[in-house]
Short mmCIF file of C-alpha atoms in Angstrom, two decimals:
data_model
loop_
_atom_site.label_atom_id
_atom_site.label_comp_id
_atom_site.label_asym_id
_atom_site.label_seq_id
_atom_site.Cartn_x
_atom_site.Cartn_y
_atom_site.Cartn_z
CA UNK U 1 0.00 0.00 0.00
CA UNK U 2 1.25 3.30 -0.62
CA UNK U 3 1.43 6.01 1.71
CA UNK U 4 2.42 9.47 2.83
CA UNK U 5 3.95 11.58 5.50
CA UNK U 6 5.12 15.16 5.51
CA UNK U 7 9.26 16.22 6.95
CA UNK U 8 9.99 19.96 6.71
CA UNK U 9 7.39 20.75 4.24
CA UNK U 10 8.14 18.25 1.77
CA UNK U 11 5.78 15.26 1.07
CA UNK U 12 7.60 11.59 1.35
CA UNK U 13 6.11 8.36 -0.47
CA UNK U 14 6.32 4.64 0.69
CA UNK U 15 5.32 1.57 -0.23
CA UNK U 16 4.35 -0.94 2.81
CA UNK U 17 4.15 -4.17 1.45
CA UNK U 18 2.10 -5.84 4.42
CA UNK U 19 2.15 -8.64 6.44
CA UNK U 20 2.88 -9.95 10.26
CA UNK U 21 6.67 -10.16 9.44
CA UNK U 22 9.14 -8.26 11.10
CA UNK U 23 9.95 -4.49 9.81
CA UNK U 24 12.48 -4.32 7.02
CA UNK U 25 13.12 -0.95 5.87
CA UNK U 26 14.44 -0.57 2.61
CA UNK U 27 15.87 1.93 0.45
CA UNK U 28 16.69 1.73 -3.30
CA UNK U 29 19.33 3.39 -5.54
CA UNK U 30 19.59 5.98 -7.98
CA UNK U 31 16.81 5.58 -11.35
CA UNK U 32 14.93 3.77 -8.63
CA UNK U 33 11.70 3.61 -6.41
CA UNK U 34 10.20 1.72 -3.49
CA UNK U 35 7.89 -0.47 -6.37
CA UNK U 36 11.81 -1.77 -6.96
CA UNK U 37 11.68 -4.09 -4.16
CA UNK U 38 7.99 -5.76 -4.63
CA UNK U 39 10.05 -9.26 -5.81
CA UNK U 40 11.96 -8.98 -2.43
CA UNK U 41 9.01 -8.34 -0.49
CA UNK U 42 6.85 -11.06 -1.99
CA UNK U 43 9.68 -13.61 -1.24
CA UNK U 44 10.48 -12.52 2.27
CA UNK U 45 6.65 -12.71 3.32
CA UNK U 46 5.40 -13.57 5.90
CA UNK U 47 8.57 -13.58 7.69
CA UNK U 48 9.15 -9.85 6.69
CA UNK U 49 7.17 -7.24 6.28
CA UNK U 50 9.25 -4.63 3.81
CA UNK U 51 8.98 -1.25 3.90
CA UNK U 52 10.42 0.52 1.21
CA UNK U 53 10.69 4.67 0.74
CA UNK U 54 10.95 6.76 -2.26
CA UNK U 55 14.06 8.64 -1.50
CA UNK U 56 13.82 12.37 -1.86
CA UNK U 57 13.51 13.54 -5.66
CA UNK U 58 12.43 9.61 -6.92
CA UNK U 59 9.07 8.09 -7.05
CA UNK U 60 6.03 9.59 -5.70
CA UNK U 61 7.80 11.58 -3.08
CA UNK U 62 8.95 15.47 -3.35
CA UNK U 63 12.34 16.97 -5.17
CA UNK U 64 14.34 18.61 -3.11
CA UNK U 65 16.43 21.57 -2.96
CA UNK U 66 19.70 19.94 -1.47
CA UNK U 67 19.87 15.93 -1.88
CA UNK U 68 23.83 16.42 0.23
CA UNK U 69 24.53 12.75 3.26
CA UNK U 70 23.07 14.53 5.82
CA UNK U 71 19.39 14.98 4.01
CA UNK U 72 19.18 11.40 2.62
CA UNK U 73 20.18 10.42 6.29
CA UNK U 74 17.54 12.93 7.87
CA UNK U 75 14.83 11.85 5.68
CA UNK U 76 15.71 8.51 6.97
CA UNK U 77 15.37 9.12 10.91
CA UNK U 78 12.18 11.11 10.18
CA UNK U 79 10.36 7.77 8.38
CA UNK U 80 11.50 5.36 10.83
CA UNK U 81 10.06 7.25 14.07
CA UNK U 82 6.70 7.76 11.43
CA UNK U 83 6.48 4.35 11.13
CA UNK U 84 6.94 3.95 15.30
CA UNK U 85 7.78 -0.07 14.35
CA UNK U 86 10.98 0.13 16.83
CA UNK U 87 14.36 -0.63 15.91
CA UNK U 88 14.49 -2.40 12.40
CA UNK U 89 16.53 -3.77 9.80
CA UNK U 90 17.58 -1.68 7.13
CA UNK U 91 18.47 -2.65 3.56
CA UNK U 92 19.66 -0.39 0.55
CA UNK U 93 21.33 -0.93 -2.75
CA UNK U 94 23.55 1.65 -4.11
CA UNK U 95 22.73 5.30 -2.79
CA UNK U 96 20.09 3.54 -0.35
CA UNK U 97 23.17 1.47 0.99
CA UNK U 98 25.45 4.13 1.80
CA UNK U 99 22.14 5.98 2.79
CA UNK U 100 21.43 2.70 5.23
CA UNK U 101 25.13 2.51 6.70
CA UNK U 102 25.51 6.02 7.85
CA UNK U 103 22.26 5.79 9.46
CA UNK U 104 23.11 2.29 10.95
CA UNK U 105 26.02 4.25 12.57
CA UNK U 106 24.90 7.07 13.51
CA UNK U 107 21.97 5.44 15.37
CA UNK U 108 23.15 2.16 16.55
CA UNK U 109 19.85 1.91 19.00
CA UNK U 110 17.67 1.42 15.94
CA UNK U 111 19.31 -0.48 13.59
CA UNK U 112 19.03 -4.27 14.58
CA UNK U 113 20.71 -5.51 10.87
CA UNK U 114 21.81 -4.14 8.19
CA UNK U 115 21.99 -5.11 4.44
CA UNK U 116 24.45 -3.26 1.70
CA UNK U 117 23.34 -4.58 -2.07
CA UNK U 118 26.82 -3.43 -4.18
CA UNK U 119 28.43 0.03 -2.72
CA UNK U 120 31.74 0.51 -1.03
CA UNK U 121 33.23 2.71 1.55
CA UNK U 122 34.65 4.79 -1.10
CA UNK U 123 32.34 5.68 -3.75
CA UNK U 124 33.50 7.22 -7.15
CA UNK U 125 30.38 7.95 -9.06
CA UNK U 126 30.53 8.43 -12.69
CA UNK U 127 27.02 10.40 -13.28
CA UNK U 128 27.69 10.47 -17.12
CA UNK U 129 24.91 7.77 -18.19
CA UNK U 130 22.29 10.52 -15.75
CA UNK U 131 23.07 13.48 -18.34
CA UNK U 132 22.75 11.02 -21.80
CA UNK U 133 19.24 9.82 -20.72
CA UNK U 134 16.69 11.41 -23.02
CA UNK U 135 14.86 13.88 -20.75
CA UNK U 136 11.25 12.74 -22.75
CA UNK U 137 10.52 10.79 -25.48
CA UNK U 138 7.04 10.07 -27.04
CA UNK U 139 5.93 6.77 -25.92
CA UNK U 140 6.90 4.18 -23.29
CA UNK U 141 7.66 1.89 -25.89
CA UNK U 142 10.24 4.41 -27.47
CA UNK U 143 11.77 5.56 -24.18
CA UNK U 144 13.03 1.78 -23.40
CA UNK U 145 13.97 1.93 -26.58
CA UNK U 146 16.22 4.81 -26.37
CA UNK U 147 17.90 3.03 -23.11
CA UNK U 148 18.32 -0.12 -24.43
CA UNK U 149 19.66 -2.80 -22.05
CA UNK U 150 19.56 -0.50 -18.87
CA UNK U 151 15.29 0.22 -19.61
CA UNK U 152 14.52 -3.10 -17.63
CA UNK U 153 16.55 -1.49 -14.52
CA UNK U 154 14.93 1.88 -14.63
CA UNK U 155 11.11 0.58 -16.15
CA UNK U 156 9.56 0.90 -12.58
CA UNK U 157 10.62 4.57 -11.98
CA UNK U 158 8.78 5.25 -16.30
CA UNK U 159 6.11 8.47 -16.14
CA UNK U 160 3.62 9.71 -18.62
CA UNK U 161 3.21 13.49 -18.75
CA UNK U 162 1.59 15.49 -20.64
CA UNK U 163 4.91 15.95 -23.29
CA UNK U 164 5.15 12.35 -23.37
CA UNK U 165 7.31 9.84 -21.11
CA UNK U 166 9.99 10.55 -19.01
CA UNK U 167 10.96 9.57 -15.23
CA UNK U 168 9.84 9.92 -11.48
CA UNK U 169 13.48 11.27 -10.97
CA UNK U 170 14.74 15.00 -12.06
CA UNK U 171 17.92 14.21 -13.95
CA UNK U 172 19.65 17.28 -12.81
CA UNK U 173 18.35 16.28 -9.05
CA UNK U 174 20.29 13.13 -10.26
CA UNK U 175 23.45 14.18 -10.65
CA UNK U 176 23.42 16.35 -7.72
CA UNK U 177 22.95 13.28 -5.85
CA UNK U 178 25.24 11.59 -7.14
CA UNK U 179 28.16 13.59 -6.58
CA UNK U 180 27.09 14.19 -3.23
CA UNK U 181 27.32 10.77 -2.87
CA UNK U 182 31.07 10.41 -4.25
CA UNK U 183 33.63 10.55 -1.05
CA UNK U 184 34.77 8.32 1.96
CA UNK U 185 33.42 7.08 3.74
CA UNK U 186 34.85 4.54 5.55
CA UNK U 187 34.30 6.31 9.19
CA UNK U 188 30.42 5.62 8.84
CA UNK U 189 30.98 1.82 7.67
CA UNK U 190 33.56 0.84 10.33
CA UNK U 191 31.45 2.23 12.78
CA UNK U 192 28.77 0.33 12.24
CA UNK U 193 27.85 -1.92 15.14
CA UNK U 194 25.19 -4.29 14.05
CA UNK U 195 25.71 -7.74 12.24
CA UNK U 196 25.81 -6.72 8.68
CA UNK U 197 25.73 -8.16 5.53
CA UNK U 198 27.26 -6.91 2.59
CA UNK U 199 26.37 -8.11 -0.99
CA UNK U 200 28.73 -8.00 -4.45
CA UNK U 201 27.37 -8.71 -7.78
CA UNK U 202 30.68 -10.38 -9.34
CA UNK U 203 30.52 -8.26 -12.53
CA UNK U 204 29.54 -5.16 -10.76
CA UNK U 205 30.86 -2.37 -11.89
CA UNK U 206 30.50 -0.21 -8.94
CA UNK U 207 32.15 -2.52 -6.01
CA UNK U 208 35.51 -4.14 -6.63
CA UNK U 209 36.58 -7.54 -5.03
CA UNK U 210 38.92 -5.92 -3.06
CA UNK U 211 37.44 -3.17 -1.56
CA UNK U 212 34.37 -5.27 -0.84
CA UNK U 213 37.14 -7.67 1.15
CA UNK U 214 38.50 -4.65 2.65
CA UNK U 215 35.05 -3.60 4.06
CA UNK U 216 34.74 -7.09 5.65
CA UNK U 217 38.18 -7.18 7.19
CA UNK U 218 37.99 -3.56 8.77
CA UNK U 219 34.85 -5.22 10.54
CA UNK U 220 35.62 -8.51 11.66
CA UNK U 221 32.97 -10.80 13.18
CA UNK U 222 30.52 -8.12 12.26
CA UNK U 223 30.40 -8.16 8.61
CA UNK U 224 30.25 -11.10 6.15
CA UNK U 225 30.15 -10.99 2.31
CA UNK U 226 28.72 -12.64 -0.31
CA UNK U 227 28.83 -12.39 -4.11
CA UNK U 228 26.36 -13.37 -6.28
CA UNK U 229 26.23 -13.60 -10.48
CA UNK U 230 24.92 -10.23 -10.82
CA UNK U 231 25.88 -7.11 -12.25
CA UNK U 232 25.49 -3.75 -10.12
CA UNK U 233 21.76 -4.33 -9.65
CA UNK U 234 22.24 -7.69 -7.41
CA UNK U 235 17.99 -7.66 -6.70
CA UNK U 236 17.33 -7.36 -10.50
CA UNK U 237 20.04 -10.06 -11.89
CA UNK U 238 19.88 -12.65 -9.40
CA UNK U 239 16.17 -12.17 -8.15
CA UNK U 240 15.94 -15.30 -6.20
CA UNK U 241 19.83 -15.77 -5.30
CA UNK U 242 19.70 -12.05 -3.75
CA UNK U 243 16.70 -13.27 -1.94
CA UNK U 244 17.54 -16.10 -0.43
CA UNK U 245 20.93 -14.20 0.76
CA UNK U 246 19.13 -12.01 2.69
CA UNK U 247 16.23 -14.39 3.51
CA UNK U 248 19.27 -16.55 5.33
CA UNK U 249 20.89 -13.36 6.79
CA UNK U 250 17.81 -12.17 8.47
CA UNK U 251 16.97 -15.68 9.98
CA UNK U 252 20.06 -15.67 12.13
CA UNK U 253 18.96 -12.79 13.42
CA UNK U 254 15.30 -12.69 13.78
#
């Protein structure tokens, strides 16, 4: 079901995907929306009940003037004490996991888990792809068109208007974001104090082997890591692998 709250004027969207499970809050990346983790939630139920938020500037919610860490983290703190479920897990792929691990460690109380899907410590974003995509094009079909392979990534967040079909997402907002994103930030992730799983697509482009194994080893005993046949989007490529990861993960712990 999607719903609504209001943080410093702006209006915030979420989808709450039901159930008697346990909270999982959940947080997608960049060309993204909540809708991008209905496969998770389906497979997680009943266990988990996932609760996913359109970020600032994507989906249904609100753009934003500034979309710098310490919003993205705000915005998060504000919908968990909305939701008044307690201390949670939190999962996020891409901006939603650095999004998830700086708010894991700056409020250790409330995170009881927390998954990364495919984003280091150190992130080097390359916003180029944001600035090619065509700002409108005439018909759905002929949008995914235009994006070829990357349209079945980036189909959820597709919007009609009325000068044709474009995205939930302000490409300019975009790249802001994304170079706000770009930095280190390794003090968040080692301070992290909650058993945390990190996941690596093995053709990602964004996560290297070795930093991912340098993210485990600067937590050890907390953090464990696994690597599935995926590219960057672990969820989308390996649906039922990146499932059952975090299916397992949570189990331990719930």
């Amino acid at each position: 079901m999607q719903e609504f709250f209001t943080v410093g004027g702006r209006r915030l969207s979420y989808l709450d995907f039901g159930g008697p499970g346990q909270p999982l809050l959940a947080l997608h990346g960049h060309y993204n929306e909540a809708s991008a983790f209905a496969p998770l939630a389906e497979a997680l139920a009943p266990h988990w009940r996932v609760i996913a938020l359109d970020q600032r500037g994507h989906g249904e919610s609100d753009r934003a003037e500034s979309y710098e860490r310490d919003d993205y983290v705000a915005d998060l703190a504000a919908f968990h004490r909305y939701l008044k479920v307690g201390p949670a897990a939190v999962l996020g792929h891409s901006l939603g996991g650095v999004n998830a691990y700086q708010y894991a460690s700056r409020h250790p109380d409330l995170v009881t888990a927390l998954i990364v899907e495919d984003i280091g410590a150190v992130v080097d974003c390359d916003w180029s792809f944001t600035t090619r995509l065509p700002p409108r094009a005439p018909s759905r079909d002929a949008l995914a068109s235009a994006l070829g392979a990357a349209a079945s990534y980036l189909e959820c967040s597709f919007r009609q208007s009325e000068d044709g079909w474009g995205f939930s997402f302000g490409i300019d907002d975009t790249v802001a974001s994304q170079k706000a994103l770009n930095g280190d930030h390794w003090k968040d992730w080692v301070a992290v104090t909650c058993p945390t799983l990190l996941i690596r697509g093995t053709r990602s482009d964004e996560l290297a082997a070795d930093h991912a194994r340098e993210m485990i080893a600067r937590r050890p005993g907390q953090a464990r890591l696994v690597e599935l046949p995926a590219g960057h989007v672990v969820h989308h490529d390996a649906q039922a692998q990146f499932a059952a990861a975090v299916s397992a993960f949570l189990s331990q712990r719930g």
